[in-house]
Coordinates of C-alpha atoms and ligand atoms in Angstrom, one line a residue:
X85 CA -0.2 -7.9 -2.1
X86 CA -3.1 -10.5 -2.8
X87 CA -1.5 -12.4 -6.1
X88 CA -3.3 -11.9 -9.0
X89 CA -4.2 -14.6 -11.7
X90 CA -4.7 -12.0 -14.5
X91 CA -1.8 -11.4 -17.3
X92 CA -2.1 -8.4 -19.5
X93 CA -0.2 -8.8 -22.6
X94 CA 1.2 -5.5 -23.1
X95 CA 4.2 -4.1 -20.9
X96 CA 2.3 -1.0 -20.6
X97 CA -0.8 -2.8 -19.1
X98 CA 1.1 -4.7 -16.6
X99 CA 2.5 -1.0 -15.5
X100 CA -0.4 0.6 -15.4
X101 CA -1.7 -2.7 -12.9
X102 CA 0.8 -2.0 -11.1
X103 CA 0.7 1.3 -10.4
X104 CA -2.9 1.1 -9.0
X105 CA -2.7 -2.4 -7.5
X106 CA 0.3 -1.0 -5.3
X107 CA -1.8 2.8 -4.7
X108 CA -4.5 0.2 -3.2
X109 CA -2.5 -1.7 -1.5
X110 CA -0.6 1.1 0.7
X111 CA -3.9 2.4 2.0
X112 CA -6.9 -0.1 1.3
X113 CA -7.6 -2.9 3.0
X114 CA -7.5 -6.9 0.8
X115 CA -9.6 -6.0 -2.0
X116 CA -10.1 -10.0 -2.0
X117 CA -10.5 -11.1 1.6
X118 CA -11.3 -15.0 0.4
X119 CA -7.3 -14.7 -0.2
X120 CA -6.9 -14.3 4.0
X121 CA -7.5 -17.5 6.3
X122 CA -10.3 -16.8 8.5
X123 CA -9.9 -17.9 12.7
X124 CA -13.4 -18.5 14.1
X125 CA -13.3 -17.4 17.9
X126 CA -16.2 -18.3 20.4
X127 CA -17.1 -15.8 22.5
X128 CA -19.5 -16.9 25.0
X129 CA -21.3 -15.0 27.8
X130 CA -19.5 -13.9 30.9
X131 CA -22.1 -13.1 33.7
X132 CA -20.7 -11.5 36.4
X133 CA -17.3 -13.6 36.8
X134 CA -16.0 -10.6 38.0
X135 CA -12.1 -10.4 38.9
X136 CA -13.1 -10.8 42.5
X137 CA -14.9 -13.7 41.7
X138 CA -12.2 -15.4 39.4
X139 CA -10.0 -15.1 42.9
X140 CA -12.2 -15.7 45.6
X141 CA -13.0 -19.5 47.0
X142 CA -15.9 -19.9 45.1
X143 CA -13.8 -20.6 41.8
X144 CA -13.3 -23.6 43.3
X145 CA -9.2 -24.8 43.8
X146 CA -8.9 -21.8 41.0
X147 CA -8.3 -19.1 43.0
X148 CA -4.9 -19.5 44.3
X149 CA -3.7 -20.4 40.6
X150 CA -5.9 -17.2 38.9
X151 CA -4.1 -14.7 42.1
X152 CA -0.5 -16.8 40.7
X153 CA -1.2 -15.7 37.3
X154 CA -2.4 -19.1 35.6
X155 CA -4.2 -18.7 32.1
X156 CA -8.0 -19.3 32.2
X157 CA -6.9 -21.2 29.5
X158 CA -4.9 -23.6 31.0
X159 CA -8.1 -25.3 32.6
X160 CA -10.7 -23.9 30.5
X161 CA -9.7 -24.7 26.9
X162 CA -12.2 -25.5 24.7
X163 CA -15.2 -24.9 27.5
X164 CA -16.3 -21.8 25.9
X165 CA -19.8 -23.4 24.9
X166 CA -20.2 -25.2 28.2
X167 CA -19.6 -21.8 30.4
X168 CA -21.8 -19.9 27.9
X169 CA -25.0 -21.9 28.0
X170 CA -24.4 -22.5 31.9
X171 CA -24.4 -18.9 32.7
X172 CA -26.9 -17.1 30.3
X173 CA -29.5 -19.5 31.8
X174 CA -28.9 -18.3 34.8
X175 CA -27.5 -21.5 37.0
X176 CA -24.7 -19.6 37.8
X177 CA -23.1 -15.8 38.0
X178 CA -26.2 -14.6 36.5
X179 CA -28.7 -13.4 38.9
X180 CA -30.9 -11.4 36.1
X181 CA -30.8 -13.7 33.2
X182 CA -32.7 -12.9 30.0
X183 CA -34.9 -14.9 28.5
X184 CA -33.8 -16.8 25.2
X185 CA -30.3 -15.3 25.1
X186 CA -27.7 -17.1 23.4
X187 CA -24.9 -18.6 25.5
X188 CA -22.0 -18.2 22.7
X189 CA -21.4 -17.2 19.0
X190 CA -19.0 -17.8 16.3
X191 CA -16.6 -14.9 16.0
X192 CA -14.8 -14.6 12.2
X193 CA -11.9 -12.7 11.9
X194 CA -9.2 -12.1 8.9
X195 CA -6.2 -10.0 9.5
X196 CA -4.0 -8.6 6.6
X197 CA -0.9 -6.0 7.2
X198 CA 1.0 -3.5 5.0
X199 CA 3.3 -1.3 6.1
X200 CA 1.3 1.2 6.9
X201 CA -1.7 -0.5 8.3
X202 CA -2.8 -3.5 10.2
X203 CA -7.0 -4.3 8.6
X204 CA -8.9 -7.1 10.7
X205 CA -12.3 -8.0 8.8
X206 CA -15.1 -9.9 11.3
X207 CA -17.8 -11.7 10.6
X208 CA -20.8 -12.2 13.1
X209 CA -24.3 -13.5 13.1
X210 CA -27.3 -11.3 15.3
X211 CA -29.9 -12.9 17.2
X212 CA -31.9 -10.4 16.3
X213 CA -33.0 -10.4 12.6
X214 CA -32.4 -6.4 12.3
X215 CA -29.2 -5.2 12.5
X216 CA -28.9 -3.7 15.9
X217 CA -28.7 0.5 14.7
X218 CA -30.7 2.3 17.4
X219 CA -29.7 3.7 20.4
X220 CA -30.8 6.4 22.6
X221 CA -34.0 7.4 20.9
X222 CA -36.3 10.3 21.7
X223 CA -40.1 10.3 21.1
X224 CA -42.6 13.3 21.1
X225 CA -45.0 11.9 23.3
X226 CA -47.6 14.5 22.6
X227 CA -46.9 17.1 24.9
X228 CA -42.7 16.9 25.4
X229 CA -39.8 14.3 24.6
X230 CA -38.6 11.5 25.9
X231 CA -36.4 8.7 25.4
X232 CA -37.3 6.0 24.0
X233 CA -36.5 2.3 24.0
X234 CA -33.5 0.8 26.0
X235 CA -31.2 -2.2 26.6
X236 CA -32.8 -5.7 27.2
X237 CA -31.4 -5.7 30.7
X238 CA -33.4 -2.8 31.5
X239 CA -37.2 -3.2 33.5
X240 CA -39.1 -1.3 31.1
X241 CA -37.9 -3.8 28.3
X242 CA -38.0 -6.7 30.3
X243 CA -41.7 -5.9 30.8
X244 CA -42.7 -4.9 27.4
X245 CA -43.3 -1.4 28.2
X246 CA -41.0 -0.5 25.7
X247 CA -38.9 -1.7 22.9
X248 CA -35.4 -3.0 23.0
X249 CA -33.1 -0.1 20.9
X250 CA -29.4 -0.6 21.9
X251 CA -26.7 -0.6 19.2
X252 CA -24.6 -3.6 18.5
X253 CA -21.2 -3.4 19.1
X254 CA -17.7 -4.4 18.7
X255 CA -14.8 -4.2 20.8
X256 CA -11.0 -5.3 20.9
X257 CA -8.8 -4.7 23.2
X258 CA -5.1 -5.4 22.8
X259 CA -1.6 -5.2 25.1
X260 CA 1.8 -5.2 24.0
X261 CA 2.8 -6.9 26.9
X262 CA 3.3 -4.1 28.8
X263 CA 0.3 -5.1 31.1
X264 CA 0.8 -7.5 33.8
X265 CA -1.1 -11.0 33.8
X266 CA -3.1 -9.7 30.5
X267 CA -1.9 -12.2 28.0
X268 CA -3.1 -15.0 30.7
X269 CA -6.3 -13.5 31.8
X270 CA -7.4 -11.1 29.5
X271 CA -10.1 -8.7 29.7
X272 CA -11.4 -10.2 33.6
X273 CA -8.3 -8.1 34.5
X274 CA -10.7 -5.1 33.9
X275 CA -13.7 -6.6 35.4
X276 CA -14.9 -5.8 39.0
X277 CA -17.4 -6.1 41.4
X278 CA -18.4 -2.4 42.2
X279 CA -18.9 -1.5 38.7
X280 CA -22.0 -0.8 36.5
X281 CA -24.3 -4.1 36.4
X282 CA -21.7 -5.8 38.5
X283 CA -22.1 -7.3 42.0
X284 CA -21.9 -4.1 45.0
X285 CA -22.6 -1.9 42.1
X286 CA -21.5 1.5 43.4
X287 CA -24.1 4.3 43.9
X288 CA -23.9 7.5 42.1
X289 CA -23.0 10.4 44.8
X290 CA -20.2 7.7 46.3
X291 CA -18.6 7.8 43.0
X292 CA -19.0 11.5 42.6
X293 CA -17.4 12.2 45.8
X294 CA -14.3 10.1 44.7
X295 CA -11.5 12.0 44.7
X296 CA -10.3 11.0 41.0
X297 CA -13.0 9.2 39.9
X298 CA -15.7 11.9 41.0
X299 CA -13.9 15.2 41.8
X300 CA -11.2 14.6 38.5
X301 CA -12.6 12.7 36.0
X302 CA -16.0 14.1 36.9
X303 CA -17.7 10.4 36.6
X304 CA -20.7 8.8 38.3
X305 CA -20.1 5.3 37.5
X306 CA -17.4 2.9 37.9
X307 CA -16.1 1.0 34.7
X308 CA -13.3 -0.9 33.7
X309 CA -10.0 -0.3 35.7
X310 CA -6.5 -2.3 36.1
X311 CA -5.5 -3.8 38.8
X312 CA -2.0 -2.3 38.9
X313 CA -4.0 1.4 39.6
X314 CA -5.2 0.2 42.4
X315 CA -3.1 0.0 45.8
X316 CA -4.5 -2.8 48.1
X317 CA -4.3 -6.5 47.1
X318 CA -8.5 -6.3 46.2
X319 CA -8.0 -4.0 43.6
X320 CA -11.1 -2.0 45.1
X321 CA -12.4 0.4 42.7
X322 CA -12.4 3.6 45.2
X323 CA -8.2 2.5 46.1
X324 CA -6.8 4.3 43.9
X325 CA -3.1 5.4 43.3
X326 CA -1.9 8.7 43.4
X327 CA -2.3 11.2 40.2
X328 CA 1.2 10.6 40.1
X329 CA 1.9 7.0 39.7
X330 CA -1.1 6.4 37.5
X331 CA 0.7 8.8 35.2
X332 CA 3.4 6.9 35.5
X333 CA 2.2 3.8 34.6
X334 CA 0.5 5.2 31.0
X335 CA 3.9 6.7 30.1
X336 CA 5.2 3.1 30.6
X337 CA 2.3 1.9 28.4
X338 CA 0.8 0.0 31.3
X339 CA -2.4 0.1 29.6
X340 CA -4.4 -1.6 27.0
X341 CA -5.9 -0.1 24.1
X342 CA -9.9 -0.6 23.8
X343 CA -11.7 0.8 20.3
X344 CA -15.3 0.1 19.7
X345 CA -17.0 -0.1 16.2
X346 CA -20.5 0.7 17.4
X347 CA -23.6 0.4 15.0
X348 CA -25.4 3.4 15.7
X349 CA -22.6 5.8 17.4
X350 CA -19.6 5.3 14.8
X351 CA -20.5 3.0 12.0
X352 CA -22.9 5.8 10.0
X353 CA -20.1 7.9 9.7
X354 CA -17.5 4.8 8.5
X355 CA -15.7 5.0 12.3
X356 CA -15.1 3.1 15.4
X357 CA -13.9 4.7 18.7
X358 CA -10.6 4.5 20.5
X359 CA -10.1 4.9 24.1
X360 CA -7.9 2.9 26.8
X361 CA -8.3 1.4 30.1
X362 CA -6.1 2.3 33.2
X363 CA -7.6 3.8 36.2
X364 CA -10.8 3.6 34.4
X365 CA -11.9 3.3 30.5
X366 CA -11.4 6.4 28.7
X367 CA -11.1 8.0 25.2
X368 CA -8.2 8.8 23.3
X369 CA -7.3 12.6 23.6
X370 CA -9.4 14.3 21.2
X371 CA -13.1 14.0 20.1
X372 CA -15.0 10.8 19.2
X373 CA -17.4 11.2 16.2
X374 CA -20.6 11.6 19.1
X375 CA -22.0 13.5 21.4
X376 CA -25.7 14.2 22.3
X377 CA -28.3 15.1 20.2
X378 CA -30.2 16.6 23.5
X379 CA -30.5 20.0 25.0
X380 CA -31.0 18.9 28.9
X381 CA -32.1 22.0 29.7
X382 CA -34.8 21.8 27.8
X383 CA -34.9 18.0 27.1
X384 CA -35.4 19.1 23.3
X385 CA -33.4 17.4 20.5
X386 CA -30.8 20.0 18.7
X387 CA -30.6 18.3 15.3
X388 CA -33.5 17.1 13.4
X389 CA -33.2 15.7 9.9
X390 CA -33.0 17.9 7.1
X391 CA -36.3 16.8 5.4
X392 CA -34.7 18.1 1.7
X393 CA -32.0 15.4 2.1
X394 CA -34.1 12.6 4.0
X395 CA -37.8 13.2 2.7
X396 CA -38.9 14.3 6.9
X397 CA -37.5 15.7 9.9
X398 CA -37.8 12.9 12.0
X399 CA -38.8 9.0 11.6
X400 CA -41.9 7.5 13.1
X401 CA -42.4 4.9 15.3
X402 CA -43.3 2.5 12.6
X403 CA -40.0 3.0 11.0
X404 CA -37.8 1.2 13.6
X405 CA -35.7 -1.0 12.4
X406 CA -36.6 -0.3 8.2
X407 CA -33.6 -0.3 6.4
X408 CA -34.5 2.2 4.0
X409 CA -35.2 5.4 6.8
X410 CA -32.4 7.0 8.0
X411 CA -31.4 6.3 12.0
X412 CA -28.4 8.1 12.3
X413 CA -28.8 12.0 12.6
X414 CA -25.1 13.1 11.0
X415 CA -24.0 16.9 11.5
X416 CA -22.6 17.7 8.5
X417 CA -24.8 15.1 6.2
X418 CA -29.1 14.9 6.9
X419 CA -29.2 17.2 10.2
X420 CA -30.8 21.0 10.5
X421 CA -31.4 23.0 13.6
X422 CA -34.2 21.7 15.8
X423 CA -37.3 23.5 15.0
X424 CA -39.6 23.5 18.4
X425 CA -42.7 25.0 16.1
X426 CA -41.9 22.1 13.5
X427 CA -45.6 20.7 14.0
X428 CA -44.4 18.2 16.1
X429 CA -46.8 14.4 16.1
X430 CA -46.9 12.3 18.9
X431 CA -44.9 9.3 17.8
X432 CA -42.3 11.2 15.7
X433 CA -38.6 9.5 16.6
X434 CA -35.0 11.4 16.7
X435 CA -32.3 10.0 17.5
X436 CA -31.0 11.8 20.8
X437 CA -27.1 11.1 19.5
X438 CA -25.4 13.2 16.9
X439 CA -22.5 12.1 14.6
X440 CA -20.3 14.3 12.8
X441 CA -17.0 12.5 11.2
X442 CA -16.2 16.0 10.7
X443 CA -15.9 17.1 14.0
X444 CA -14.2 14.0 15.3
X445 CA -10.4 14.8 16.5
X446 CA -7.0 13.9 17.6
X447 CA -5.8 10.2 18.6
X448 CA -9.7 9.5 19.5
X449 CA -10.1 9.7 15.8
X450 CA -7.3 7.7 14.8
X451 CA -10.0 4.6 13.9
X452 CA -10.8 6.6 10.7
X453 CA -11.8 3.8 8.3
X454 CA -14.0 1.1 9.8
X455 CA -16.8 -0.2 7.8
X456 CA -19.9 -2.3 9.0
X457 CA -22.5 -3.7 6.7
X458 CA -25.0 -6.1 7.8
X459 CA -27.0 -8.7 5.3
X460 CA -28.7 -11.6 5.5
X461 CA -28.3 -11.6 9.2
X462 CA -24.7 -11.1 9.4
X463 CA -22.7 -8.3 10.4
X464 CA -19.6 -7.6 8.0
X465 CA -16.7 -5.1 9.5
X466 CA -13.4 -4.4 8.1
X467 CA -11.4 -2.6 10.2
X468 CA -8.2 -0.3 9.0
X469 CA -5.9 0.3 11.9
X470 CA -2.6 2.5 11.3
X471 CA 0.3 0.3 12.7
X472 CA 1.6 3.5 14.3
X473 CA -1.1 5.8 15.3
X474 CA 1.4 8.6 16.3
X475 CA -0.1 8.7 19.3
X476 CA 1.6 7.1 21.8
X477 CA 0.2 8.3 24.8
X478 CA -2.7 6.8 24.7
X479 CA -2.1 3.9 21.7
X480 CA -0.1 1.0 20.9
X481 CA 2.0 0.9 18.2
X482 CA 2.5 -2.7 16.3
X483 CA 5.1 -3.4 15.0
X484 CA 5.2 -5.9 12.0
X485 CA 7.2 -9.1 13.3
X486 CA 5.6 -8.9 16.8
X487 CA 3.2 -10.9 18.8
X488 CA 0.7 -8.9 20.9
X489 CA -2.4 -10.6 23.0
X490 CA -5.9 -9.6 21.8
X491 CA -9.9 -9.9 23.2
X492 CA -12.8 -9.5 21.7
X493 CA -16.4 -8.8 23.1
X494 CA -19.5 -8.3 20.9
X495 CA -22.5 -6.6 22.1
X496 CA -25.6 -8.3 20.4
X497 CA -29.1 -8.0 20.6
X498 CA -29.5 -4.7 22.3
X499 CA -27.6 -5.0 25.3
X500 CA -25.0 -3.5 27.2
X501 CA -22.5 -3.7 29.9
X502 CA -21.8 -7.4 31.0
X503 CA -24.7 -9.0 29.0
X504 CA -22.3 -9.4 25.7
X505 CA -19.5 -12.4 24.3
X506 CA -16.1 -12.1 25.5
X507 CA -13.6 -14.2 24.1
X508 CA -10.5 -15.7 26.4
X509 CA -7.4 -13.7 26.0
X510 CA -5.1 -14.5 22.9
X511 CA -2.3 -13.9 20.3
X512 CA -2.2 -11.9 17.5
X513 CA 1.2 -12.3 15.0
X514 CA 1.6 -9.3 13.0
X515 CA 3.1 -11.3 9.9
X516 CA 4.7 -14.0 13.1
X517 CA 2.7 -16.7 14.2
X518 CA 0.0 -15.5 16.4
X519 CA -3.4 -18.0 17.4
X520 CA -4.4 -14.9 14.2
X521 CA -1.7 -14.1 12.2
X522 CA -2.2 -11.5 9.7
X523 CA -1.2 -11.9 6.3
X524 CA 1.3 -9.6 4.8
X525 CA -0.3 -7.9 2.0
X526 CA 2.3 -5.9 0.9
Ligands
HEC1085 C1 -6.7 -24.1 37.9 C2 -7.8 -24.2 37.0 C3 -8.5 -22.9 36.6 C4 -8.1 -21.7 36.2 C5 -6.6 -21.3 36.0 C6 -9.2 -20.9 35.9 N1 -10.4 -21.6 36.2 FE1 -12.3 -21.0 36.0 N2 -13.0 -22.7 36.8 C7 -12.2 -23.8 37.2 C8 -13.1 -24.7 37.9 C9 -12.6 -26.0 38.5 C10 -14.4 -24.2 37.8 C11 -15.6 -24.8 38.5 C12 -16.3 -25.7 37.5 C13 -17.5 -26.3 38.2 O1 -17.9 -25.8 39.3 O2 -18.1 -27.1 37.6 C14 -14.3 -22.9 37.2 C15 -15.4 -22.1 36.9 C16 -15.3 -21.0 36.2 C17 -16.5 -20.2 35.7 C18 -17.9 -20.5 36.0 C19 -18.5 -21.4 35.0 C20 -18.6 -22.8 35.5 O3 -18.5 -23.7 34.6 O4 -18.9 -23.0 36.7 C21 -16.0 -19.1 35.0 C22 -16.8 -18.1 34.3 C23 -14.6 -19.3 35.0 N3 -14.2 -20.4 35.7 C24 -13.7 -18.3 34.3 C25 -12.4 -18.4 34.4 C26 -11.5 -17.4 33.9 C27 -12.0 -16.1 33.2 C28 -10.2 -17.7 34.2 C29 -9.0 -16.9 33.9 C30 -8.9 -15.6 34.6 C31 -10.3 -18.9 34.9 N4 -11.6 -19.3 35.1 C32 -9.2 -19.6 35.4 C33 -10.9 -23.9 37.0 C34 -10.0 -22.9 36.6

């Protein structure tokens, strides 16, 4: 518990104090965070320093000692800035820079722990002054919809043809240990030539043909993947290991958790995601608060705000990014049925995602309370995390007393995929001495 300075007088005050002080404490996170030191992590802009990269000659006299397991640390401490500013320009690892992105940012974070509950707060300034809310928009164009707006990184942005709408995000991974090499080298474990935005990116039908990753997991992409799934010394993205063994590994916990506080997809509805990465990034068993707000069949939204609740049924173009119009269509809060004889205008906006806390299920739910508020430029987000989700298939437990490795990445100023912040792999002490260590709280 946070001490408090106040005394009541009367023995009947001080037990009616604390009585609520110790309700709060069990299942809310510091009501005083200025009480918890804060760590302030730089997280600077990767490129595409793929894995392959990381242990191929061109990371010069590195990659024999990356391929023996080394820390990026051990050389790179302290070079966060320098690597950032190098690569977002462009000089190196970059071969699509965007113009005027930040190199690196200040990441804040506070951890506090009860016995129930681990709560991290972070702290993070935007590029952009709007907090980053919208993502996958639809406009009536007149005649039919279409989406609307896009990540930076993508042509029609980069030309001007249309707006940059991608929600900010948040992510942390964290291993028990359980994962070789990831306390050392972090999230680049994950990171692979042959993925999404990455060098060799792989085309659709090859992945679809893939006997997991096409034929089983019914995906068209390749994302983030360990190593230790993989069976030749590359780690190739289409070498994968048997059904079997990969099964084998996630009962041995030979994965790492990955959640994801996103602006527009979770936050509206107080939630982040969870998922994990093994053979590739994937959610928790269970349902995450979104889906789509689109009928492709008839590329029609299915929600539309409930104008009785909201004041209209959709947003205009003009009210991107105003702070007082709704931008998150939530099932069970502002949303109706589609109407298609609504008297549709060209320029009227839905958002083509639809939320519903409600509907969200099972371990992919477990990240029940996460809050994000952004002011002044500044994204706030306090984060409650059960210690033990119940859910050990797909989740770490943390134990109070242990040390587990953490990263962090933030996705800012509407972008996706590798144009975010990732910070180098490091230790987080569940009331033990961690580079974080959380403070007890109760
Ligand atoms: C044995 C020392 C060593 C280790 C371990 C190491 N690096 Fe490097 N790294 C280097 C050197 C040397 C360069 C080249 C710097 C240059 O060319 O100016 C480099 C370059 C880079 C670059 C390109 C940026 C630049 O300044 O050229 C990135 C990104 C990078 N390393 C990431 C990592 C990551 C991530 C890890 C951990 C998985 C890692 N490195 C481990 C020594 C190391």
């Amino acid at each position: 518990m946070i001490a408090s300075t106040s005394k009541p007088a009367h023995g009947v005050a001080i037990a009616a104090l604390a009585a609520t002080f110790s309700t709060t404490a069990l299942s809310a996170p510091p009501a005083d965070w200025s009480q918890i030191p804060v760590q302030t992590i730089k997280l600077f802009y990767p490129g595409q320093s793929s894995y392959d990269w990381l242990k191929s000659p061109a990371h010069k006299r590195a990659d024999g000692k990356v391929k023996a397991g080394d820390s990026c640390i051990s050389c790179h401490e302290g070079e966060e800035a320098e690597i950032g500013a190098k690569l977002v320009k462009g000089d190196r690892l970059e071969p699509a820079p965007i113009a005027g992105k930040q190199g690196v940012m200040d990441l804040q974070v506070q951890a506090a722990h009860d016995a129930t509950n681990l709560y991290l707060r972070f702290q993070w300034k935007t590029q952009m002054d709007r907090a980053g809310q919208m993502h996958d928009y639809m406009m009536y164009d007149g005649e039919k919809w279409v989406f609307f707006g896009d990540a930076r990184s993508e042509e029609k942005v980069r030309s001007g043809a249309e707006p940059p709408l991608y929600e900010d995000r948040l992510a942390l991974m964290i291993d028990d240990g359980k994962v070789p090499l990831f306390k050392n080298q972090g999230c680049w474990l994950t990171c692979h030539n042959g993925m999404r935005d990455m060098p060799g990116e792989v085309g659709k039908e090859q992945v679809q043909a893939h006997a997991l990753i096409g034929k089983t997991l019914k995906e068209s992409d390749v994302r983030k993947y360990l190593p230790g799934t993989r069976s030749d010394d590359a780690a190739s993205w289409d070498k994968t290991r048997s059904a079997e063994d990969i099964a084998r590994l996630k009962a041995a916990g030979e994965f790492l958790e990955l959640m994801q506080w996103r602006a527009h997809r979770s936050n509206p509805v107080g939630m982040a995601d969870d998922g994990y990465v093994l053979e590739y990034r994937l959610s928790d068993e269970g349902k995450n608060p979104f889906s789509w707000n689109v009928d492709r069949k008839t590329m029609t939204p299915k929600f539309m705000f409930d104008a009785r609740k909201v004041g209209a049924k959709a947003i205009t173009l003009q009210d991107i990014g105003n702070a007082s119009k709704p931008h998150a269509i939530i099932r069970e809060e502002n949303a109706v049925a589609y109407d298609a004889a609504a008297g549709w205008k060209k320029g009227d906006v839905l958002p083509g995602r639809l939320l519903s806390r409600a509907d969200a299920s099972g371990s992919a739910a477990d990240n029940a309370d996460v809050k994000g508020s952004w002011k002044d430029g500044m994204w706030t987000v306090v984060w409650t995390r059960k210690l033990d989700t119940g859910h050990p298939a797909d989740d770490k437990a943390l134990k109070p007393g242990s040390v587990v490795s953490v990263g962090f990445a933030v996705h800012d100023d509407n972008v996706t995929t590798r144009f975010h912040h990732v910070s180098f792999p490091m230790t987080l002490g569940i009331g033990a001495k961690g580079a974080i260590s959380s403070t007890a709280v109760k």
